Short mmCIF file of C-alpha atoms in Angstrom, two decimals:
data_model
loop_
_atom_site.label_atom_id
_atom_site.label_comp_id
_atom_site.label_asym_id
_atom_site.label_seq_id
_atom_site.Cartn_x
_atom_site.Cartn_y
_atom_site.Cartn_z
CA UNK A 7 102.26 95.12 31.38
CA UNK A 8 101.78 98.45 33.17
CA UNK A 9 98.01 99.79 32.76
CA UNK A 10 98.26 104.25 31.91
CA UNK A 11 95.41 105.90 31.88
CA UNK A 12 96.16 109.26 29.89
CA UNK A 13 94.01 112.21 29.41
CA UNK A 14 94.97 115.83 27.96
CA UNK A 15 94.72 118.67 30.82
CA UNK A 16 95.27 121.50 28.47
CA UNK A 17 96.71 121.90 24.96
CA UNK A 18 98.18 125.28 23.46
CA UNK A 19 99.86 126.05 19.87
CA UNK A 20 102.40 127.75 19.96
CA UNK A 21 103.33 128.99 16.62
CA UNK A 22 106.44 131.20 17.23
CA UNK A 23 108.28 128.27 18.44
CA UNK A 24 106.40 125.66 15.65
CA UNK A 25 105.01 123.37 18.57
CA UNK A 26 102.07 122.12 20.29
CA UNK A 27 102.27 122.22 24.48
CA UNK A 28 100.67 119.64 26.40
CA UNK A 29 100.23 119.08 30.31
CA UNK A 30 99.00 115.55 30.56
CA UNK A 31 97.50 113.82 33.05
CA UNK A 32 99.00 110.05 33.49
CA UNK A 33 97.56 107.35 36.10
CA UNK A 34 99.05 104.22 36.69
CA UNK A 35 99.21 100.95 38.33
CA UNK A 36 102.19 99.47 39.69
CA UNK A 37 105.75 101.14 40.13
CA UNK A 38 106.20 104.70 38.91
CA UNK A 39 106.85 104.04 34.77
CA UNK A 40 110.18 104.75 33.46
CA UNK A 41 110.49 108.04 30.78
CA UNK A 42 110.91 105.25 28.24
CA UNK A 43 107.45 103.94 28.89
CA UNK A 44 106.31 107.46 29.37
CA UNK A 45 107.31 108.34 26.45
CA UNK A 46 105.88 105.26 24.28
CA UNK A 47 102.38 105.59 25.85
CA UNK A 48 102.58 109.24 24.92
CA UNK A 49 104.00 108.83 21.44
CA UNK A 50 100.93 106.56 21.07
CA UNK A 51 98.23 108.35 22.99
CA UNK A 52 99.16 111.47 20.80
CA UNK A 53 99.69 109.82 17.76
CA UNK A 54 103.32 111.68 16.89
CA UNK A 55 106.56 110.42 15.46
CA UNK A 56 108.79 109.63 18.84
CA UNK A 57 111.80 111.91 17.39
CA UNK A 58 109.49 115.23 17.72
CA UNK A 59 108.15 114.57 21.32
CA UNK A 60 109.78 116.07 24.12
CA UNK A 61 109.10 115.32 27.56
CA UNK A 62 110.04 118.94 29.62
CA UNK A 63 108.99 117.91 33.08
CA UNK A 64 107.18 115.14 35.12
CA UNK A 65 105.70 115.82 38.14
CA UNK A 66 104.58 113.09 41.18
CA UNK A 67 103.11 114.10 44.31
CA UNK A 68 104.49 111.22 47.11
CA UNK A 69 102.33 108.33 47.25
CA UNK A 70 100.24 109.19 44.56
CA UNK A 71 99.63 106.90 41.07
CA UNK A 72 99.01 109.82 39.06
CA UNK A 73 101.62 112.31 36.89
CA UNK A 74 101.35 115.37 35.72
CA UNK A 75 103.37 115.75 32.34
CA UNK A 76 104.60 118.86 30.41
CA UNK A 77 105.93 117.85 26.76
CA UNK A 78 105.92 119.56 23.72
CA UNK A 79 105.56 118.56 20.13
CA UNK A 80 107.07 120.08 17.64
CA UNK A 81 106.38 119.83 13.81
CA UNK A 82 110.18 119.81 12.65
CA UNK A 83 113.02 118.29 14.07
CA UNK A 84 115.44 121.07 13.14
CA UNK A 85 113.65 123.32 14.93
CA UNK A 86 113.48 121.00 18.32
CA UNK A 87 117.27 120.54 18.25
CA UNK A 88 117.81 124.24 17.93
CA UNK A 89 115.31 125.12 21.09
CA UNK A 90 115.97 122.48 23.72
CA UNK A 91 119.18 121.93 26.20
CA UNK A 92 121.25 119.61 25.30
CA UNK A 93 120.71 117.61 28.05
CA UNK A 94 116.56 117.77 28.01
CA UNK A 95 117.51 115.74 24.36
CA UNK A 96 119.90 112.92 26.45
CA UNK A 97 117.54 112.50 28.84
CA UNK A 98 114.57 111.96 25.91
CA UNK A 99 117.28 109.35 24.16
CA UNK A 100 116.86 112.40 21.36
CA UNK A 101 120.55 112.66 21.21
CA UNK A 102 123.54 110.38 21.93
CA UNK A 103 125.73 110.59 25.08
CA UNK A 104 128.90 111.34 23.75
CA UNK A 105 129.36 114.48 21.56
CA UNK A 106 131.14 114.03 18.05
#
């Protein structure tokens, strides 16, 4: 099992768009972690339900073990599916890959 160390950078309401922006700091040992394990050590670390989580960008300078993460959480799920690209909710497994 992969060993993340997570820690909060900076953390901002943001009640226009009913959400809560994070950067995150994320070290690691190991191979870079997948956005699936991302995304489960962050649904943990932050204590959220994993359908309001977004993950909006991960950054990794070359070499490094460390990633910077932007995600936002937002308090309903209406309002996350209304706001974010369609494919920002593929890529979070928010939304299934073939349209109805």
């Amino acid at each position: 099992m992969m060993i993340m160390k997570t820690k909060i950078i900076a953390k901002k309401m943001n009640t226009i768009l009913s959400r809560i922006e994070y950067v995150i700091n994320m070290s690691f040992d190991g191979a870079t972690p997948s956005i699936k394990d991302i995304r489960q050590n962050l649904v943990s670390y932050l204590g959220v339900e994993p359908d309001r989580l977004v993950i909006k960008n991960i950054e990794q300078r070359y070499g490094s073990r460390e990633l910077k993460i932007n995600c936002y959480v937002y308090e309903k799920i209406e309002v996350l599916k209304q706001l974010e690209p369609v494919y920002v909710l593929k890529r979070n497994g928010l939304l299934n890959s073939e349209p109805a």
